[in-house]
Coordinates of C-alpha atoms and ligand atoms in Angstrom, one line a residue:
X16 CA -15.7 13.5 11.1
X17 CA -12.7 15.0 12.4
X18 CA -9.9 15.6 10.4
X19 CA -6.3 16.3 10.7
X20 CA -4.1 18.2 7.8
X21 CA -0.6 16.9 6.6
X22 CA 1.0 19.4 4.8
X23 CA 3.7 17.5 3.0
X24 CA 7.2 19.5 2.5
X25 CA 8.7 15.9 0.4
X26 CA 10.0 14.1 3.2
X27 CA 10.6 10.2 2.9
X28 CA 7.9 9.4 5.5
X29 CA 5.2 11.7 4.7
X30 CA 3.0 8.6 4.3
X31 CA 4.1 7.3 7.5
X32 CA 3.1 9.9 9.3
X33 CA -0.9 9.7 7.8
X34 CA -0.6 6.3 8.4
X35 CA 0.7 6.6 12.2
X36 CA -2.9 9.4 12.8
X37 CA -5.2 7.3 11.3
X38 CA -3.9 4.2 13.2
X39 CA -5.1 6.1 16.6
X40 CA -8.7 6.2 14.6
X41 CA -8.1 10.1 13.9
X42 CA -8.5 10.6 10.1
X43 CA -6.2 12.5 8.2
X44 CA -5.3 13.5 4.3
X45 CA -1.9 14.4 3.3
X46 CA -1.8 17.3 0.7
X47 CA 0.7 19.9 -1.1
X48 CA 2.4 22.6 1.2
X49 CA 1.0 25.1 -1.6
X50 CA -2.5 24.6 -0.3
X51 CA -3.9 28.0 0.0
X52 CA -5.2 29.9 3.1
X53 CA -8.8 28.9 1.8
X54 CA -8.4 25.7 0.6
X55 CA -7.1 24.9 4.6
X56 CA -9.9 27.2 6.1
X57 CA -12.4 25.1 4.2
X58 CA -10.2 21.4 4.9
X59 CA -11.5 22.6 8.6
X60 CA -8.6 20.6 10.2
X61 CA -8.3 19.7 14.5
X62 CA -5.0 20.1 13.6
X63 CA -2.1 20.4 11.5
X64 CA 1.1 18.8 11.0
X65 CA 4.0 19.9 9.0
X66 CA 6.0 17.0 7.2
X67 CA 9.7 16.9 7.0
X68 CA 11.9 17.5 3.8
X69 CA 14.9 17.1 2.2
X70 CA 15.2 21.4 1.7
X71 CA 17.0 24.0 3.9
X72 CA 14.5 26.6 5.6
X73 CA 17.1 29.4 4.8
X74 CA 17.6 28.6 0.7
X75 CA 15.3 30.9 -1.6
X76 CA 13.9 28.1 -3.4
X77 CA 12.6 26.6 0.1
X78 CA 9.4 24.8 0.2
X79 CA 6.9 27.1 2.4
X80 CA 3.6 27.6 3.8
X81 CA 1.1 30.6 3.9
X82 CA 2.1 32.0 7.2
X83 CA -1.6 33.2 8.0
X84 CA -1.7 29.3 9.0
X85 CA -0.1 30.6 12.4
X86 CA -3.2 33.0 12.7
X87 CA -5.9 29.8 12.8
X88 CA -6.0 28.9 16.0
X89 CA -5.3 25.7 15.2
X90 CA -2.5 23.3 17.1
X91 CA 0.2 22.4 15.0
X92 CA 3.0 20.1 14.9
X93 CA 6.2 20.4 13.0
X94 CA 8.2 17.1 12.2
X95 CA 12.1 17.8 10.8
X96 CA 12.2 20.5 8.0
X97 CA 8.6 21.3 9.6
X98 CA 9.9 22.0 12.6
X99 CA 12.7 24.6 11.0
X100 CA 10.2 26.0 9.2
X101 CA 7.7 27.0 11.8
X102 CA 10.5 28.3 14.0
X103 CA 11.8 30.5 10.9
X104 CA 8.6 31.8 9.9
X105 CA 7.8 32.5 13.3
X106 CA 10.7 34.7 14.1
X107 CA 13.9 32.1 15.1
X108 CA 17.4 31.1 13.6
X109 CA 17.9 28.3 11.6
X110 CA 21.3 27.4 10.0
X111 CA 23.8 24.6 9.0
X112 CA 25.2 22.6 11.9
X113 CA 29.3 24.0 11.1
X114 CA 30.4 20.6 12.0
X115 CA 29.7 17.1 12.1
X116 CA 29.1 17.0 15.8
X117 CA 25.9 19.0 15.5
X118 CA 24.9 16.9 12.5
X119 CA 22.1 14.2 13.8
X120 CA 21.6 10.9 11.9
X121 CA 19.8 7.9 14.0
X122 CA 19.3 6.5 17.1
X123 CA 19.5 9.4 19.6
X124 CA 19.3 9.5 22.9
X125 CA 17.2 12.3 24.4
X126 CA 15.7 14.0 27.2
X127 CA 12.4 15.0 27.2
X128 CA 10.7 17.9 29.3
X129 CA 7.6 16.5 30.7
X130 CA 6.0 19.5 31.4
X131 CA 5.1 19.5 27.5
X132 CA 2.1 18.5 26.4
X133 CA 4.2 16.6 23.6
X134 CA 5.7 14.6 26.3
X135 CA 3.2 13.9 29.1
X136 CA 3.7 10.5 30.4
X137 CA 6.8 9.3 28.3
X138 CA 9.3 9.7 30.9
X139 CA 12.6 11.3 30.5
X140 CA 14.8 10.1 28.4
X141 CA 14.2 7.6 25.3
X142 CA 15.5 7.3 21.9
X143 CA 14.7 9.0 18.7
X144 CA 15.1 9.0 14.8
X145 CA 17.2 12.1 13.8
X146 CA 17.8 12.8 10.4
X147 CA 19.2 16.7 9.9
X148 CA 22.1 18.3 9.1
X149 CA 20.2 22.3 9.9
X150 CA 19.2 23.1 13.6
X151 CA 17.6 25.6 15.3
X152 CA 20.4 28.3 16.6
X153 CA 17.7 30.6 17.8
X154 CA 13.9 29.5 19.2
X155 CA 11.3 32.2 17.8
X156 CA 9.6 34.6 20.8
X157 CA 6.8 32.6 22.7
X158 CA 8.5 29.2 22.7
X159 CA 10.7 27.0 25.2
X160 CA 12.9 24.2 24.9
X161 CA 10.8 20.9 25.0
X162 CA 14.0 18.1 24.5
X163 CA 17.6 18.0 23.8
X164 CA 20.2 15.5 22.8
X165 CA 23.8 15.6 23.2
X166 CA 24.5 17.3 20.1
X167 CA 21.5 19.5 19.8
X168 CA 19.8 21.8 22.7
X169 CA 16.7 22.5 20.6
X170 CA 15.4 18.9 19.7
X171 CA 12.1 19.7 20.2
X172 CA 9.7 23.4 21.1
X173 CA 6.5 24.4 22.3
X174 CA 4.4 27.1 22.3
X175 CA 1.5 25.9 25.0
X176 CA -0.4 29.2 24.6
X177 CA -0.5 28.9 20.8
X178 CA -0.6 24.7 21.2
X179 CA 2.6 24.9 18.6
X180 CA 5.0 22.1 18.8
X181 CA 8.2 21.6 17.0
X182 CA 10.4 18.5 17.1
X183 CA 13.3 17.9 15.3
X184 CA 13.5 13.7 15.5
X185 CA 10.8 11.7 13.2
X186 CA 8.1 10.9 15.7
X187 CA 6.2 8.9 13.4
X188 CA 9.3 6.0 12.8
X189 CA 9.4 2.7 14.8
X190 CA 13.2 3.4 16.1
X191 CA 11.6 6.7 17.8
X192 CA 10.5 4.5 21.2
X193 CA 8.3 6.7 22.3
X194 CA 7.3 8.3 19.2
X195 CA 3.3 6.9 19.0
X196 CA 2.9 8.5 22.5
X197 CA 3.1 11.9 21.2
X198 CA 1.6 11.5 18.4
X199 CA -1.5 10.6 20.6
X200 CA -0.5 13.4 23.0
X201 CA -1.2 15.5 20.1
X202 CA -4.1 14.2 18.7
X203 CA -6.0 13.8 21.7
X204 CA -4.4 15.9 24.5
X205 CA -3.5 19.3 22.4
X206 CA -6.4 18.7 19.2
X207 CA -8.9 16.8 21.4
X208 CA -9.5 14.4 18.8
X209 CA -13.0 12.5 19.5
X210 CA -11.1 9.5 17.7
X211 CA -14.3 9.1 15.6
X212 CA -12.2 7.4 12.8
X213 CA -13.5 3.8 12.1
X214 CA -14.3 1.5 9.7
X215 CA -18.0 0.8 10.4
X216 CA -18.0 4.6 10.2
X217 CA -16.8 4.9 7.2
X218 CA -18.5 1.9 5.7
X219 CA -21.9 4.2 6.4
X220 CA -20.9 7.2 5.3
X221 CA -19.4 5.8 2.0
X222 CA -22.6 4.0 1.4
X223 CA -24.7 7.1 1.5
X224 CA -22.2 9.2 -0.3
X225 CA -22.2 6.3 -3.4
X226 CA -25.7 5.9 -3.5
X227 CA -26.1 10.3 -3.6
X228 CA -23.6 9.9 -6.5
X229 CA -25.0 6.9 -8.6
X230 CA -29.0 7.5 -8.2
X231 CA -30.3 5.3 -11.0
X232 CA -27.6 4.8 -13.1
X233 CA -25.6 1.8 -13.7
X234 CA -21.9 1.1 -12.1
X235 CA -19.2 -1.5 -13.8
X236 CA -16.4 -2.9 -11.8
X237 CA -13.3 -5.3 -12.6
X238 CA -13.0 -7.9 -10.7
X239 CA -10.1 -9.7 -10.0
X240 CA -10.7 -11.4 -6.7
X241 CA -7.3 -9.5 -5.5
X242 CA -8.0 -7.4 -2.0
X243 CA -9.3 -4.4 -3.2
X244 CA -11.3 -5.1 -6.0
X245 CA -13.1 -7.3 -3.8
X246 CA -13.9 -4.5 -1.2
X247 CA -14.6 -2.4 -3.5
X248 CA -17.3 -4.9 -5.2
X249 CA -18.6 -5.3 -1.8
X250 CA -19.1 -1.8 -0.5
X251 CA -20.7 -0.8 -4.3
X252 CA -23.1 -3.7 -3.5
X253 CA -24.1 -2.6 -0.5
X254 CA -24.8 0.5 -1.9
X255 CA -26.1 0.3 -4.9
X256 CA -27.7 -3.3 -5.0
X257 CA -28.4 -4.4 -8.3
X258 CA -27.7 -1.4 -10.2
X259 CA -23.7 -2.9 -10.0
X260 CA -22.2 -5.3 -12.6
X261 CA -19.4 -7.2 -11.5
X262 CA -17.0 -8.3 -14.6
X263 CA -14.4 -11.1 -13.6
X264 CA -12.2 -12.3 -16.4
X265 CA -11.3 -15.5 -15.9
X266 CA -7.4 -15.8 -18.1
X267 CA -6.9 -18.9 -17.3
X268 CA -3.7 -17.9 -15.7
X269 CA -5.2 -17.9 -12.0
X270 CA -4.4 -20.6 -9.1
X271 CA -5.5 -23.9 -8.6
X272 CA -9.4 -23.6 -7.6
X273 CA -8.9 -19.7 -7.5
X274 CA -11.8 -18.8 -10.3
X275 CA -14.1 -20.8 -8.2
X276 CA -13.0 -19.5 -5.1
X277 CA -13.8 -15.8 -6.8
X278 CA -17.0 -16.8 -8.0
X279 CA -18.3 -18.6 -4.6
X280 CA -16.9 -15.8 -2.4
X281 CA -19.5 -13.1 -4.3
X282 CA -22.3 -15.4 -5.6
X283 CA -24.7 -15.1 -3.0
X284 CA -24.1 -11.2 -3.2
X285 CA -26.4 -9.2 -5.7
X286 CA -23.3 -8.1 -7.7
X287 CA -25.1 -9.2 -11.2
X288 CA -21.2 -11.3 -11.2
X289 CA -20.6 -11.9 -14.9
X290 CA -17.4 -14.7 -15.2
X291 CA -16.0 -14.6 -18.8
X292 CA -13.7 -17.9 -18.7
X293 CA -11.5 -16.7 -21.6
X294 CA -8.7 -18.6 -21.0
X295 CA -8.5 -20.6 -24.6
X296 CA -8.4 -16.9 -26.3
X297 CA -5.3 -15.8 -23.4
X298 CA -3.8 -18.8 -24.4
X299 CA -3.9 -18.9 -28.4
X300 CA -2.6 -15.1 -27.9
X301 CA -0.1 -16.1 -26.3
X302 CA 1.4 -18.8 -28.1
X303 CA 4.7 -18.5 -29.0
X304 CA 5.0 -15.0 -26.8
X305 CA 8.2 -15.7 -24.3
X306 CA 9.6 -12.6 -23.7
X307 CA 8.3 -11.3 -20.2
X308 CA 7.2 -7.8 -21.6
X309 CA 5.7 -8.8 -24.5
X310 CA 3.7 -11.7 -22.2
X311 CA 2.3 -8.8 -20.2
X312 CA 1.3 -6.5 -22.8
X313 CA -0.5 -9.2 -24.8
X314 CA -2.4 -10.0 -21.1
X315 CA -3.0 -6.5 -20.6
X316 CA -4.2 -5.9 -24.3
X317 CA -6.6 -8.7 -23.9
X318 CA -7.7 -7.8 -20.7
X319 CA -9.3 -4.4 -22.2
X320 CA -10.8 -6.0 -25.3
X321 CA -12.7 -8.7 -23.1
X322 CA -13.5 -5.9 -20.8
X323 CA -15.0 -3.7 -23.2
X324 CA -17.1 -6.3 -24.8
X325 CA -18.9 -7.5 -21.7
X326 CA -19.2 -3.4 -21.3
X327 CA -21.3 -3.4 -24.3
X328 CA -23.1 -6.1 -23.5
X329 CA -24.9 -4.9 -20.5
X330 CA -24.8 -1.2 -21.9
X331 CA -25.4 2.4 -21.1
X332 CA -23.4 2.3 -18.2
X333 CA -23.0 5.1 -16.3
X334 CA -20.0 4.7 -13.7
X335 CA -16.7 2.5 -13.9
X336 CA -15.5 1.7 -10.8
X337 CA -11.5 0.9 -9.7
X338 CA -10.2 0.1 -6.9
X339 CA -7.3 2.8 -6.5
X340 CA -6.0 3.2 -3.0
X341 CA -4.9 6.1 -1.2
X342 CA -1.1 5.6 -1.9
X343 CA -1.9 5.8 -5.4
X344 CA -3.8 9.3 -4.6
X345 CA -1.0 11.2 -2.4
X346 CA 0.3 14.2 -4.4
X347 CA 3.7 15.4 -3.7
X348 CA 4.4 18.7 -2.4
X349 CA 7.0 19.4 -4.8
X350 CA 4.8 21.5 -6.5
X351 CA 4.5 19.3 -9.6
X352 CA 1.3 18.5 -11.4
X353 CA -0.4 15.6 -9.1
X354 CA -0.1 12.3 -10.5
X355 CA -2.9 10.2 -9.8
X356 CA -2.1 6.7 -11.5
X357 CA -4.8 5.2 -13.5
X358 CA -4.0 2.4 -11.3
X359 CA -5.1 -1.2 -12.7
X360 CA -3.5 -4.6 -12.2
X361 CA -3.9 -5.8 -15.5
X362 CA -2.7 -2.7 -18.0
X363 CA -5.5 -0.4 -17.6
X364 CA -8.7 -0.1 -18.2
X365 CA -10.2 1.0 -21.7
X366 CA -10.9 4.9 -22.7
X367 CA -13.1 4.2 -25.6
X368 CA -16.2 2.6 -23.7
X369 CA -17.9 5.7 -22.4
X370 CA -18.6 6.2 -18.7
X371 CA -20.0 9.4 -17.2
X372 CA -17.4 9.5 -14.2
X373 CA -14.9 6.4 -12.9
X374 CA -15.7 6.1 -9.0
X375 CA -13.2 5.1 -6.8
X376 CA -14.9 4.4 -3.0
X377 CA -11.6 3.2 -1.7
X378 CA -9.5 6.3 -2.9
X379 CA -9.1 7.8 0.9
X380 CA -7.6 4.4 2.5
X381 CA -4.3 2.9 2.8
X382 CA -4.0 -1.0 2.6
X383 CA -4.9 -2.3 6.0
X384 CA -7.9 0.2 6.2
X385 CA -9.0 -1.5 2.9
X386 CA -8.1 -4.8 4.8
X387 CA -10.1 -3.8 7.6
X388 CA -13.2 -2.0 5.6
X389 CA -13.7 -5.6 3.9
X390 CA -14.1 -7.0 7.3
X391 CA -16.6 -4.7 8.4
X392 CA -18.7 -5.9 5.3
X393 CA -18.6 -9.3 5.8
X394 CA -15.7 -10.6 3.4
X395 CA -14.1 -14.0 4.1
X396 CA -11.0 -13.5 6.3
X397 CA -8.8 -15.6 3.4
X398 CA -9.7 -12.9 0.9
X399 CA -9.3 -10.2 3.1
X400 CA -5.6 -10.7 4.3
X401 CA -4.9 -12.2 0.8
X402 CA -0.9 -11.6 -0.4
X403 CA -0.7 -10.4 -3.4
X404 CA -1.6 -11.7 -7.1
X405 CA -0.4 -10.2 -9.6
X406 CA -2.7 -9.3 -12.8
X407 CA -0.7 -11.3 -15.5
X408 CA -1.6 -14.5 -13.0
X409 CA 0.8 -17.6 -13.5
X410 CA 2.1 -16.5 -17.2
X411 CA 4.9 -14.2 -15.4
X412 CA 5.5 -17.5 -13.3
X413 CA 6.1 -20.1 -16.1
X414 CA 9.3 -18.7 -17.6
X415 CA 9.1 -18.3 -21.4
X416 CA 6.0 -19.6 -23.4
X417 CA 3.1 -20.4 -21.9
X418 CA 1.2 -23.5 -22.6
X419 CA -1.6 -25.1 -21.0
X420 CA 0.7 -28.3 -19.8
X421 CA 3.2 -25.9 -18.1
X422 CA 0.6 -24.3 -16.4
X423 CA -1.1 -27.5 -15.0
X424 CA 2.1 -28.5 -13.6
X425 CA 2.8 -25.1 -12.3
X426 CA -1.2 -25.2 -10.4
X427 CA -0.5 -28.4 -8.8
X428 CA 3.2 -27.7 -7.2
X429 CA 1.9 -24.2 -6.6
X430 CA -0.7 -25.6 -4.4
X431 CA 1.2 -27.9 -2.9
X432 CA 3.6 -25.6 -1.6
X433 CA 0.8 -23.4 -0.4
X434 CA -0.8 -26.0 1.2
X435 CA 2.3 -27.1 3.3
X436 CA 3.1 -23.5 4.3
X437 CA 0.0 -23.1 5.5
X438 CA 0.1 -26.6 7.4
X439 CA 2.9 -25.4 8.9
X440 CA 1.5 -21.9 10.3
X441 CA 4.4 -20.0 8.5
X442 CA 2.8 -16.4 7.2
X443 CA 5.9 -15.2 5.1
X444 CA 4.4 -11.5 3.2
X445 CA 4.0 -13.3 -0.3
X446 CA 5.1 -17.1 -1.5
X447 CA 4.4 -19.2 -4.7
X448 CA 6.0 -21.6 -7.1
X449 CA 7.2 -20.6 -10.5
X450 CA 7.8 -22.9 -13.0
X451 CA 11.5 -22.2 -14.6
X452 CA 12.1 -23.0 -18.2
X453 CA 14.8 -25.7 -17.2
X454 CA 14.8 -29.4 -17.3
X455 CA 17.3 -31.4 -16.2
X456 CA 17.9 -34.9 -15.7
X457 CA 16.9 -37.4 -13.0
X458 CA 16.3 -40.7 -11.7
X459 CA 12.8 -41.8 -11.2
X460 CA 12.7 -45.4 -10.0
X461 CA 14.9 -47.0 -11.9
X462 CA 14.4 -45.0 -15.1
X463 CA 15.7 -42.0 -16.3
X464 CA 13.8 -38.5 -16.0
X465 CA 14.4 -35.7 -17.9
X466 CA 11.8 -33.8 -16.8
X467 CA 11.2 -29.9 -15.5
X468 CA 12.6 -28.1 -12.4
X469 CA 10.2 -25.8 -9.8
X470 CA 11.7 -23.2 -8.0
X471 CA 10.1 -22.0 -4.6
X472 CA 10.0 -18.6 -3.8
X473 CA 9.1 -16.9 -0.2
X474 CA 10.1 -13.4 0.6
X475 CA 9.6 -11.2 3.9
X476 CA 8.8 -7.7 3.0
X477 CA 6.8 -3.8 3.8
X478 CA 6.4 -3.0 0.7
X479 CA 7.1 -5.1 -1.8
X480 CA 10.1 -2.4 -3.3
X481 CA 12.5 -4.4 -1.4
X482 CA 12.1 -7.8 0.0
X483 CA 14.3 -10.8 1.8
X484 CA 14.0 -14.3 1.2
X485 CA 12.6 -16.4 3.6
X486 CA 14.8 -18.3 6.0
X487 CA 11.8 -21.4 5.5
X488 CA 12.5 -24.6 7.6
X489 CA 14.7 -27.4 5.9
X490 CA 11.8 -30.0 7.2
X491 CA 9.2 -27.7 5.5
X492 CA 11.1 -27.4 2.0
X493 CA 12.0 -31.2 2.0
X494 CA 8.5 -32.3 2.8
X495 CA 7.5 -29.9 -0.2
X496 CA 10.0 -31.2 -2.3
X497 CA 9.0 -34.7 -1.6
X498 CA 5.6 -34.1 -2.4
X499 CA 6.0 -32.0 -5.2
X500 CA 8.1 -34.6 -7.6
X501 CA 5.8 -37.3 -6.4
X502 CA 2.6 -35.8 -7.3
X503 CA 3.3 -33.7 -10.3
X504 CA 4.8 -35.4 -13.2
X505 CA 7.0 -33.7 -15.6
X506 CA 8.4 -32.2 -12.2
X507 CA 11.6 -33.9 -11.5
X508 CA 13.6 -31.3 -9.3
X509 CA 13.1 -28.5 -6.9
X510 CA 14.8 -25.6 -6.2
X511 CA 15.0 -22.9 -3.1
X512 CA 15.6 -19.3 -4.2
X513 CA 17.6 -17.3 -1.9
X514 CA 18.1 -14.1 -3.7
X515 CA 16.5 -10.6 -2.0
X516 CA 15.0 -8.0 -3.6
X517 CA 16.9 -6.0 -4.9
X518 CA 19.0 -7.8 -7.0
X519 CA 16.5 -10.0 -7.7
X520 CA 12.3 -9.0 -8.0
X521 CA 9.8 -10.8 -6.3
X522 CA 8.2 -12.2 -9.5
X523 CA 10.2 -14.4 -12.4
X524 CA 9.2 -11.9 -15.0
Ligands
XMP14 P1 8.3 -7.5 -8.4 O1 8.4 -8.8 -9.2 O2 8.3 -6.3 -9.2 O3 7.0 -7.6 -7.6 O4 9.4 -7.5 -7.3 C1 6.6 -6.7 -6.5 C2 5.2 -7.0 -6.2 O5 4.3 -6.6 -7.2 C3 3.6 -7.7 -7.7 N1 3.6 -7.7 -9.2 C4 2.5 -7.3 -9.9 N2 1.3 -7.0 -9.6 N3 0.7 -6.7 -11.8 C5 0.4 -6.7 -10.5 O6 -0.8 -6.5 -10.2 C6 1.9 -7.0 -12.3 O7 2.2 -6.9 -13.5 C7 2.9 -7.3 -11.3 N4 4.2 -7.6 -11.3 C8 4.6 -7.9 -10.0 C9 4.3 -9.0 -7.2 O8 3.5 -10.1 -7.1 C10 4.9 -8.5 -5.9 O9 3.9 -8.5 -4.9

C-alpha cells in the first residue's frame, strides 16, 4: 500500500489534512516533525506533506525538520507554517507582515497559475482559507510564484523539477473552494498515487495481520454494541473465529430493546458472545448515588469488576482487544511524550487481569473509515451509522438517583421520540430524552397530576466539542409531546431544550 507522510508542525487542522488524503483512497499517517531521516526513509512515503503551525520559521525555538528530507526525491507539499519552512530551509526570506495589510485571515480571493501542477484544471481565480500573519519576502532559488492574493504576491510556490510545492492558504478546509482539487493534483498528478486505499483492502490485510499476531491464543473484547466495538468484534471474528470471546455487559442502563438488538446483531457470528445482564448489581450500586461524577465512577468501577470476572472465567487469555481509533492515536508534534489514551467508554479497562499484549485492529482509522470498514464486513446499516451512546447509558440521562421506575419511564419516552424522528426522516447528529429530576403539576382528565417532566434534546454537530440545538419541527415536537404524556405515566410534561454546546454539554450529566 501506498502511503503518504504528514509531518505535523501543531497546526489546528493537522487531522483534517489526513482526513482530506485518505478521503481520495490514498492512505496516510500523521506523525511528529522530529521523525528522523531513518524513521522517514523506512515510512517509504509517495509523498510528503508539511502541516501548518502556530510558530514563526525565523524564532530559535521553531519547530523544524531534518533538511536531508529535501535530498529524497520525494514530492512534497507545504501547507501554512509548512510552506515558510520549506522556503527557509531551502534558501528564502521569511518575516513578519509590518502591517496589517499583509496580515491574511479568511476568505481570500486568489489567482492561481495554471501552469502548476498544484493548479491544473481549477481555473484562475477562487477563494481560499488564509490564516498567517509571516509571509514569504523572498522565494528560495529553483522556485516560481504559483498564486497571489491582493495582500500577498507569494501565496503559493513550486519547484516542478524537485515536485516541491508551497502554499500559504489551508488547502485541506471547506471555505478553500478549490482546495480538494489540489490536494488530488498532488496525490495523483505530482505523487502518482495508485489510490489503492480501500476498505475491502484493508479488511484483508488486517485479517492476515491479526491472525500472524494471535496464532493460537485466545483474544477478549468489550462489547458495548457502540460503532466501534462492534467493528472491531467483527473484523476479530473474521480473523480469528472462535478463538475470540465477546463480553457484553448488560447495566441495565441501555435503550428500550437495545440489549436485544446487541445480542441479535452478533448471535449468528462465532464471537463465543457472553451477555452478563447485571443490571440488579448497577442498580443496588447505585442507590442513593445522585451526584453525576460519582454516578459515573460507580458505572465505571463496576464495569471493571464484571469485566474481570467473566475474564477469569474463560481464562488464560492471551490478547485484550479495544476499540481505539485513530484520533485517539495521533501524537502531537510538539515534541511531547505521545499520549495514546487508554481509550474506553466506560472508565477503562482493568490492569490486574493479565493479557500478553492489548490489540487494537482499528487504531489506523478515523470514524467514517471505521463506519465504512463495518460495512465491508457485513454489519447492519443501523449499527453502522449509529449516533453516539455513551458508556454510563441512561443513568447520566435520569438526573439525580437512579431507580428502576425512572428509568422505565425514561425507555419508553426515549423511544418514542426516536421513533417519531425517525418517522419523520429528520437525521439530527445525536437526539434522546433525558428524564429531569422535576415534577410539576398538571391536569390529567379532570384530575390533578403531579407527575414528572421529559426534556427533549437534539443537537447538530462535527464533533461533538461544540454542538447547536436542533431547529426540530413544531408539528414533530407536538406530536412527540402528545404521545409521550399519553403513553408513559408518571410523565406529565415536556420540555424542548434549546441551549448549544457550549454553554450547555450534550449530555444532562
Ligand atoms: P457532552 O455531554 O460532554 O457529550 O457534551 C459529548 C459527546 O460525548 C458523549 N458522552 C460520553 N460518551 N462516555 C461516553 O462514551 C461518557 O461518559 C460520555 N459522556 C458524554 C455524548 O453522548 C456526546 O456524544
Amino acid at each position: 500500500m501506498q502511503k503518504v507522510l504528514i509531518l505535523d508542525f501543531g497546526g489546528q487542522y493537522n487531522q483534517l489534512i489526513a482526513r482530506r488524503v485518505r478521503e481520495q483512497q490514498v492512505y496516510c499517517e500523521v506523525h511528529p516533525h522530529g521523525m528522523t531521516l531513518d524513521e522517514i526513509r523506512r515510512f517509504d512515503p509517495i509523498g510528503l506533506i508539511f502541516t501548518g503551525g502556530p510558530h514563526s520559521v525565523y524564532l530559535p525555538s521553531a519547530p523544524t525538520v531534518d533538511p536531508g528530507v529535501f535530498d529524497l526525491g520525494v514530492p512534497i507539499l507545504g501547507i501554512c507554517y509548512g510552506c515558510q519552512l520549506m522556503a527557509q530551509l531551502l534558501g528564502g526570506r521569511v518575516t513578519a507582515a509590518q502591517d496589517d495589510s499583509a496580515r491574511e485571515y479568511g476568505k481570500t480571493p486568489t489567482a492561481f497559475d495554471t501552469s502548476c501542477a498544484l493548479f491544473e484544471g481549477i481555473g484562475g481565480e477562487s477563494v481560499t482559507w488564509m490564516s498567517h500573519g509571516d509571509y514569504m519576502a523572498a522565494i528560495p532559488a529553483g522556485f516560481s510564484l504559483a498564486a497571489h492574493s491582493a495582500a500577498c504576491p507569494t501565496a503559493a510556490i513550486c519547484d516542478e523539477a524537485r515536485r516541491f510545492y508551497g502554499v500559504q492558504f489551508h488547502p485541506e478546509v471547506e471555505h478553500t473552494e478549490r482546495g480538494r482539487d489540489m490536494l488530488r493534483n498532488f496525490l495523483y498528478g505530482v505523487c502518482h498515487a495508485a489510490g489503492d486505499w480501500t476498505m475491502a483492502d484493508y479488511k484483508t490485510q488486517a485479517i492476515e495481520a491479526i491472525r500472524a499476531k494471535v496464532g493460537n491464543g485466545k483474544a477478549l473484547l468489550a462489547l458495548s454494541g457502540g460503532v466501534d466495538s462492534s467493528v472491531a468484534a467483527a473484523l476479530m471474528s473474521e480473523a480469528v473465529g472462535d478463538q475470540l470471546s465477546c463480553v457484553f455487559v448488560d447495566h441495565g442502563l441501555m435503550r428500550k430493546n437495545e440489549g436485544d438488538e446487541v445480542e441479535a446483531a452478533f448471535a449468528h457470528r462465532s464471537l463465543n458472545f457472553i451477555r452478563v445482564n447485571a443490571a440488579e448489581r448497577f442498580l443496588a450500586r447505585l442507590a442513593g448515588a445522585e451526584e453525576p461524577e460519582r454516578k459515573r465512577k460507580i458505572i465505571g468501577e463496576e464495569f471493571v469488576r464484571v469485566f474481570e470476572e467473566v475474564a477469569h472465567q474463560i481464562g488464560a487469555v492471551d490478547y485484550l482487544v479495544q476499540g481505539t481509533i485513530y484520533p485517539d492515536v495521533i501524537e502531537s508534534g510538539q515534541g511531547e511524550a505521545a499520549v495514546i489514551k487508554s481509550h474506553h467508554n466506560v472508565g477503562g479497562l482493568p490492569d490486574c487481569v493479565d493479557f500478553k499484549e492489548i490489540l487494537e485492529p482499528l487504531r489506523l482509522l478515523f470514524k467514517d473509515e471505521v463506519r465504512e470498514l463495518g460495512r465491508e464486513l457485513g454489519l447492519p446499516e443501523a449499527l453502522v451509522s449509529r449516533q453516539p451512546f455513551p458508556g454510563p447509558g441512561l443513568a447520566i440521562r435520569v438526573i439525580g438517583e437512579v431507580t428502576e421506575e425512572k428509568l422505565a419511564l425514561l425507555r419508553e419516552a426515549d423511544a418514542i421520540f426516536r421513533e417519531e424522528m425517525a418517522r419523520a426522516g429528520i437525521a439530527a447528529d445525536q437526539y434522546f430524552a433525558a428524564l429531569t429530576n422535576m415534577r410539576s403539576v398538571g391536569v390529567m382528565g379532570d384530575g390533578r397530576s403531579y407527575d414528572y417532566a421529559v426534556a427533549l434534546r437534539s443537537v447538530e454537530t462535527r464533533d461533538f466539542m461544540t454542538a447547536a440545538f436542533s431547529r426540530l419541527p413544531w408539528e414533530l415536537l407536538d406530536r412527540v409531546s402528545v404521545r409521550i404524556v399519553n403513553e408513559v405515566r408518571g410523565v406529565n410534561r415536556v420540555l424542548y431544550d434549546v441551549t448549544s454546546k457550549p454553554p450547555a454539554t450534550v449530555e444532562y450529566e
